[in-house]
Coordinates of C-alpha atoms in Angstrom, one line a residue:
Chain Z
X13 CA -28.1 57.1 23.1
X14 CA -31.8 57.6 23.3
X15 CA -32.2 55.7 26.6
X16 CA -29.3 57.7 27.9
X17 CA -31.1 60.9 27.1
X18 CA -34.1 59.6 29.0
X19 CA -32.0 58.8 32.0
X20 CA -30.5 62.4 31.9
X21 CA -34.0 63.9 31.6
X22 CA -35.1 61.9 34.6
X23 CA -32.1 63.0 36.6
X24 CA -32.3 66.6 35.7
X25 CA -36.0 67.0 35.2
X26 CA -36.4 68.9 38.5
X27 CA -33.5 71.2 37.7
X28 CA -34.9 71.9 34.1
X29 CA -38.3 72.7 35.5
X30 CA -36.7 75.1 38.0
X31 CA -34.7 76.7 35.2
X32 CA -37.8 77.2 33.1
X33 CA -39.6 78.7 36.1
X34 CA -36.8 81.2 36.7
X35 CA -36.5 82.1 33.0
X36 CA -40.3 82.7 32.8
X37 CA -40.1 84.8 35.9
X38 CA -37.6 87.0 34.3
X39 CA -39.6 87.3 31.1
X40 CA -42.9 87.9 32.9
X41 CA -41.2 90.1 35.5
X42 CA -42.4 87.9 38.4
X43 CA -40.8 89.3 41.5
X44 CA -40.9 86.1 43.6
X45 CA -39.3 84.0 40.9
X46 CA -36.6 86.5 40.3
X47 CA -35.8 86.6 44.0
X48 CA -35.6 82.8 44.2
X49 CA -33.4 82.9 41.1
X50 CA -31.1 85.4 42.9
X51 CA -30.9 83.2 46.0
X52 CA -30.1 80.2 43.8
X53 CA -27.3 82.0 42.1
X54 CA -25.6 82.8 45.4
X55 CA -25.7 79.2 46.6
X56 CA -24.8 77.9 43.2
X57 CA -21.7 80.1 43.1
X58 CA -20.7 78.8 46.6
X59 CA -21.1 75.2 45.4
X60 CA -19.5 75.4 42.0
X61 CA -16.4 77.1 43.5
X62 CA -15.8 74.5 46.2
X63 CA -17.1 71.2 45.0
X64 CA -14.9 70.6 41.9
X65 CA -11.9 71.2 44.1
X66 CA -13.2 68.8 46.7
X67 CA -13.8 66.1 44.1
X68 CA -10.3 66.6 42.6
X69 CA -8.9 66.0 46.1
X70 CA -11.2 63.0 46.7
X71 CA -10.1 61.5 43.4
X72 CA -6.4 62.0 44.3
X73 CA -7.0 60.5 47.7
X74 CA -8.7 57.6 46.1
X75 CA -5.7 56.7 43.9
X76 CA -2.8 57.6 46.3
X77 CA -3.9 56.5 49.7
X78 CA -3.9 52.8 50.1
X79 CA -6.8 51.1 51.9
X80 CA -4.5 49.4 54.4
X81 CA -3.3 52.7 55.7
X82 CA -6.8 54.0 56.3
X83 CA -7.8 50.8 58.0
X84 CA -4.7 51.0 60.2
X85 CA -5.2 54.6 61.3
X86 CA -9.0 55.1 61.1
X87 CA -10.4 51.6 61.1
X88 CA -12.2 49.8 63.9
X89 CA -9.0 48.7 65.5
X90 CA -7.3 52.0 65.2
X91 CA -8.1 53.3 68.7
X92 CA -8.3 56.8 69.9
X93 CA -5.7 58.3 67.5
X94 CA -8.2 57.7 64.7
X95 CA -10.6 60.1 66.4
X96 CA -7.9 62.8 66.4
X97 CA -7.1 62.2 62.7
X98 CA -10.7 62.4 61.4
X99 CA -11.3 65.6 63.5
X100 CA -8.1 67.2 62.0
X101 CA -9.2 66.2 58.5
X102 CA -12.7 67.7 59.1
X103 CA -11.3 70.9 60.5
X104 CA -9.2 71.6 57.4
X105 CA -12.3 71.5 55.1
X106 CA -14.6 74.1 53.8
X107 CA -18.2 74.0 52.5
X108 CA -21.7 73.1 53.6
X109 CA -22.7 69.8 55.2
X110 CA -23.5 68.2 51.9
X111 CA -19.9 68.5 50.8
X112 CA -19.0 66.2 53.7
X113 CA -21.1 63.2 52.5
X114 CA -18.9 62.3 49.5
X115 CA -15.8 62.4 51.7
X116 CA -17.6 60.2 54.3
X117 CA -18.3 57.7 51.4
X118 CA -14.7 57.8 50.4
X119 CA -13.5 57.2 53.9
X120 CA -15.9 54.3 54.3
X121 CA -14.7 52.6 51.1
X122 CA -11.1 52.9 52.3
X123 CA -12.0 51.1 55.6
X124 CA -12.7 53.9 58.1
X125 CA -14.8 52.7 61.0
X126 CA -18.4 53.7 61.5
X127 CA -17.6 55.6 64.7
X128 CA -14.9 57.7 63.0
X129 CA -17.2 58.4 60.0
X130 CA -19.8 60.0 62.2
X131 CA -17.2 61.8 64.4
X132 CA -15.9 63.2 61.1
X133 CA -19.3 64.5 60.2
X134 CA -19.8 66.0 63.6
X135 CA -16.4 67.8 63.5
X136 CA -17.2 68.9 59.9
X137 CA -20.4 70.6 61.0
X138 CA -19.0 72.2 64.1
X139 CA -15.2 72.8 63.9
X140 CA -14.2 73.7 60.3
X141 CA -11.4 76.3 60.7
X142 CA -12.6 78.6 57.9
X143 CA -16.0 78.7 59.5
X144 CA -14.5 79.3 63.0
X145 CA -12.5 82.4 61.9
X146 CA -15.7 83.8 60.4
X147 CA -17.7 83.0 63.6
X148 CA -15.1 84.6 65.8
X149 CA -15.2 87.7 63.7
X150 CA -18.9 88.2 64.1
X151 CA -19.8 86.6 67.4
X152 CA -16.5 86.9 69.4
X153 CA -13.9 84.4 70.5
X154 CA -15.8 83.6 73.7
X155 CA -18.8 82.4 71.8
X156 CA -16.8 80.3 69.4
X157 CA -14.6 78.8 72.1
X158 CA -17.5 77.8 74.3
X159 CA -19.4 76.4 71.3
X160 CA -16.4 74.4 70.1
X161 CA -15.6 73.2 73.7
X162 CA -19.2 71.9 74.3
X163 CA -19.7 70.5 70.8
X164 CA -16.6 68.4 71.1
X165 CA -17.9 65.8 73.6
X166 CA -21.3 65.9 72.0
X167 CA -20.2 64.8 68.5
X168 CA -17.8 62.2 69.9
X169 CA -20.7 60.8 71.9
X170 CA -22.9 60.7 68.8
X171 CA -20.2 58.8 67.0
X172 CA -20.0 56.2 69.7
X173 CA -23.8 56.0 70.0
X174 CA -24.3 55.5 66.3
X175 CA -21.5 52.9 66.1
X176 CA -23.1 51.0 69.0
X177 CA -26.5 51.2 67.3
X178 CA -25.2 49.9 64.0
X179 CA -23.2 47.1 65.5
X180 CA -24.6 43.9 64.1
X181 CA -26.8 45.7 61.6
X182 CA -26.1 45.7 57.9
X183 CA -24.8 49.2 57.2
X184 CA -22.8 50.8 54.4
X185 CA -22.2 54.3 53.2
X186 CA -23.4 54.2 49.7
X187 CA -22.2 56.1 46.7
X188 CA -25.3 57.6 44.9
X189 CA -25.6 56.3 41.3
Chain L
X203 CA -11.1 79.2 49.7
X204 CA -7.9 80.5 48.1
X205 CA -5.9 78.2 50.3
X206 CA -8.0 75.3 49.2
X207 CA -7.5 76.2 45.6
X208 CA -3.8 76.5 46.0
X209 CA -3.4 73.3 47.9
X210 CA -5.5 71.4 45.3
X211 CA -3.3 72.9 42.5
X212 CA -0.1 72.0 44.2
X213 CA -1.2 68.4 45.1
X214 CA -2.5 68.0 41.5
X215 CA 0.8 69.0 40.0
X216 CA 2.8 66.8 42.4
X217 CA 0.6 63.9 41.6
X218 CA 0.8 64.5 37.9
X219 CA 4.6 64.5 37.9
X220 CA 4.7 61.4 40.1
X221 CA 2.3 59.4 38.0
X222 CA 0.4 60.7 35.1
X223 CA -1.8 57.6 34.6
X224 CA -2.8 57.4 38.3
X225 CA -3.6 61.1 38.4
X226 CA -5.8 60.9 35.4
X227 CA -7.6 57.9 36.8
X228 CA -8.2 59.8 40.1
X229 CA -9.5 62.8 38.3
X230 CA -11.8 60.6 36.3
X231 CA -13.2 59.0 39.4
X232 CA -13.6 62.4 41.1
X233 CA -15.5 63.7 38.1
X234 CA -17.7 60.7 37.9
X235 CA -18.7 61.0 41.6
X236 CA -19.3 64.7 41.1
X237 CA -21.6 64.2 38.1
X238 CA -23.5 61.4 40.0
X239 CA -24.3 63.6 42.9
X240 CA -24.8 66.9 41.0
X241 CA -28.6 66.5 40.3
X242 CA -29.3 65.7 44.0
X243 CA -27.2 68.7 45.1
X244 CA -28.9 71.1 42.7
X245 CA -32.2 69.8 44.1
X246 CA -31.1 70.8 47.6
X247 CA -29.9 74.2 46.3
X248 CA -33.3 74.8 44.7
X249 CA -35.1 73.9 48.0
X250 CA -32.8 76.2 49.9
X251 CA -33.4 79.1 47.4
X252 CA -37.1 78.7 47.7
X253 CA -36.9 78.4 51.5
X254 CA -34.8 81.6 51.9
X255 CA -37.4 83.4 49.7
X256 CA -40.3 82.2 52.0
X257 CA -38.3 82.9 55.1
X258 CA -35.8 85.7 54.4
X259 CA -33.1 86.7 56.8
X260 CA -35.1 89.8 57.9
X261 CA -38.0 87.5 59.0
X262 CA -35.7 85.2 60.9
X263 CA -34.3 88.2 62.7
X264 CA -37.9 89.3 63.6
X265 CA -39.0 85.9 64.8
X266 CA -35.9 85.2 66.9
X267 CA -35.9 88.8 68.2
X268 CA -39.4 88.5 69.6
X269 CA -38.9 85.2 71.4
X270 CA -37.6 85.1 74.9
X271 CA -37.4 82.3 77.4
X272 CA -38.5 78.8 76.4
X273 CA -40.6 79.9 73.4
X274 CA -37.6 81.8 72.0
X275 CA -35.4 78.8 72.5
X276 CA -37.9 76.4 70.9
X277 CA -38.4 78.7 67.8
X278 CA -34.6 79.1 67.5
X279 CA -34.1 75.3 67.6
X280 CA -36.8 74.8 65.0
X281 CA -35.7 77.5 62.7
X282 CA -32.0 76.4 63.0
X283 CA -32.9 72.8 62.2
X284 CA -34.9 73.6 59.1
X285 CA -32.7 76.4 57.8
X286 CA -29.8 75.8 55.6
X287 CA -28.0 79.1 55.7
X288 CA -24.3 79.4 54.9
X289 CA -22.0 80.9 57.6
X290 CA -21.5 84.1 55.6
X291 CA -25.2 84.9 56.2
X292 CA -25.8 83.2 59.6
X293 CA -23.0 84.8 61.6
X294 CA -23.7 88.4 60.6
X295 CA -27.3 87.6 61.4
X296 CA -26.3 86.4 64.9
X297 CA -24.3 89.6 65.4
X298 CA -27.3 91.7 64.5
X299 CA -29.4 89.7 67.0
X300 CA -26.9 90.2 69.8
X301 CA -27.0 94.0 69.2
X302 CA -30.7 94.0 69.2
X303 CA -30.7 92.5 72.6
X304 CA -31.7 88.9 71.9
X305 CA -30.4 86.5 74.6
X306 CA -27.2 84.6 73.9
X307 CA -29.0 81.4 74.7
X308 CA -31.5 81.9 71.8
X309 CA -28.6 82.8 69.4
X310 CA -26.5 79.9 70.5
X311 CA -29.3 77.4 70.1
X312 CA -30.0 78.8 66.6
X313 CA -26.4 78.7 65.5
X314 CA -25.7 75.2 66.9
X315 CA -28.9 73.6 65.4
X316 CA -28.2 75.4 62.2
X317 CA -24.7 73.8 62.0
X318 CA -25.5 70.3 63.3
X319 CA -29.0 69.5 62.1
X320 CA -30.0 69.6 58.4
X321 CA -33.6 68.8 57.7
X322 CA -33.5 70.2 54.1
X323 CA -30.4 68.1 53.3
X324 CA -32.0 64.9 54.7
X325 CA -32.9 63.5 51.3
X326 CA -29.3 63.9 50.2
X327 CA -27.9 62.5 53.4
X328 CA -30.3 59.5 53.1
X329 CA -28.8 58.7 49.7
X330 CA -25.5 58.0 51.4
X331 CA -26.5 56.6 54.8
X332 CA -30.0 55.4 54.4
X333 CA -33.1 57.0 56.0
X334 CA -32.9 55.3 59.3
X335 CA -29.4 56.3 60.1
X336 CA -29.8 59.8 58.7
X337 CA -32.9 60.5 60.8
X338 CA -31.2 59.0 63.9
X339 CA -28.0 61.1 63.3
X340 CA -30.1 64.3 63.0
X341 CA -32.2 63.5 66.0
X342 CA -29.1 62.9 68.1
X343 CA -27.5 66.1 66.7
X344 CA -30.7 68.0 67.5
X345 CA -30.5 66.9 71.2
X346 CA -26.8 67.6 71.3
X347 CA -27.1 71.0 69.6
X348 CA -29.9 72.0 72.1
X349 CA -27.7 70.9 75.0
X350 CA -24.7 72.9 73.7
X351 CA -26.8 76.0 73.1
X352 CA -28.3 75.9 76.5
X353 CA -25.0 75.3 78.2
X354 CA -23.5 78.2 76.3
X355 CA -26.3 80.4 77.5
X356 CA -25.3 79.8 81.1
X357 CA -21.7 81.0 80.5
X358 CA -22.4 83.9 78.1

């Protein structure tokens, strides 16, 4: 139990320090600290609303989707259809980039190819539908359409380039401990 | 967001009726993954909060608004790569910049680098992919984002 407490303290030390800083800022009426605390609350709300849902979905995916199916459709031998599937998967998601990493790790464990993992990340950063609707609202459909159109070949090329680079090298998407 | 919550709830219910044990095992796995990555994610959020205090949206508008030509594009690319601003702040900011007469090229470069390159999230990305691959992915994305932004500028 004691060693466990030490591990927890190590893991969350940075966060505790930050919490103490914000608390002191409020007590001492330190404007900069209060402002940073306010920023943190906005980002934290975004994270805490989306991520638990994401991890529920990841957990369900983990137990229900057999590895063979992912290998067949998204694996190294899957061909061009695999690209389409990972792009569609990415488009349906929400959240900031760091929400995509756990999904990438999951896809990797299930046998998705290196190329498709990075195409998934590229599509996630540029083509998420919830983000696109927002973008169209503020910057217009022409802006979004052009951006999507030009991004498409770019992130596919990045997927192929990284896959080529990693061919023959030891590579794995790790799950942080 | 509501769609995601609804979809998750429906899938969870379906899964629960189909196989209780499997569902619980999946939830446990998901929770474990979430708890493992939580400290690193909180760390990123702290970095972003401090960053946005040092460089608030109003300062971003000012810097991007002044720049024109290649200096404008370079500063847009740099700011976009470092910043980690969620869409609900970035897109309205872009709209303000358009109205204040900033060239589309600068805005496009800022938005594309913002989306595709994440310098503040690098430590987190490296935990999954390793430093070499993460740096390489971000470097390629930077070049790609710059290309996309510049091309957009020609057509807008």
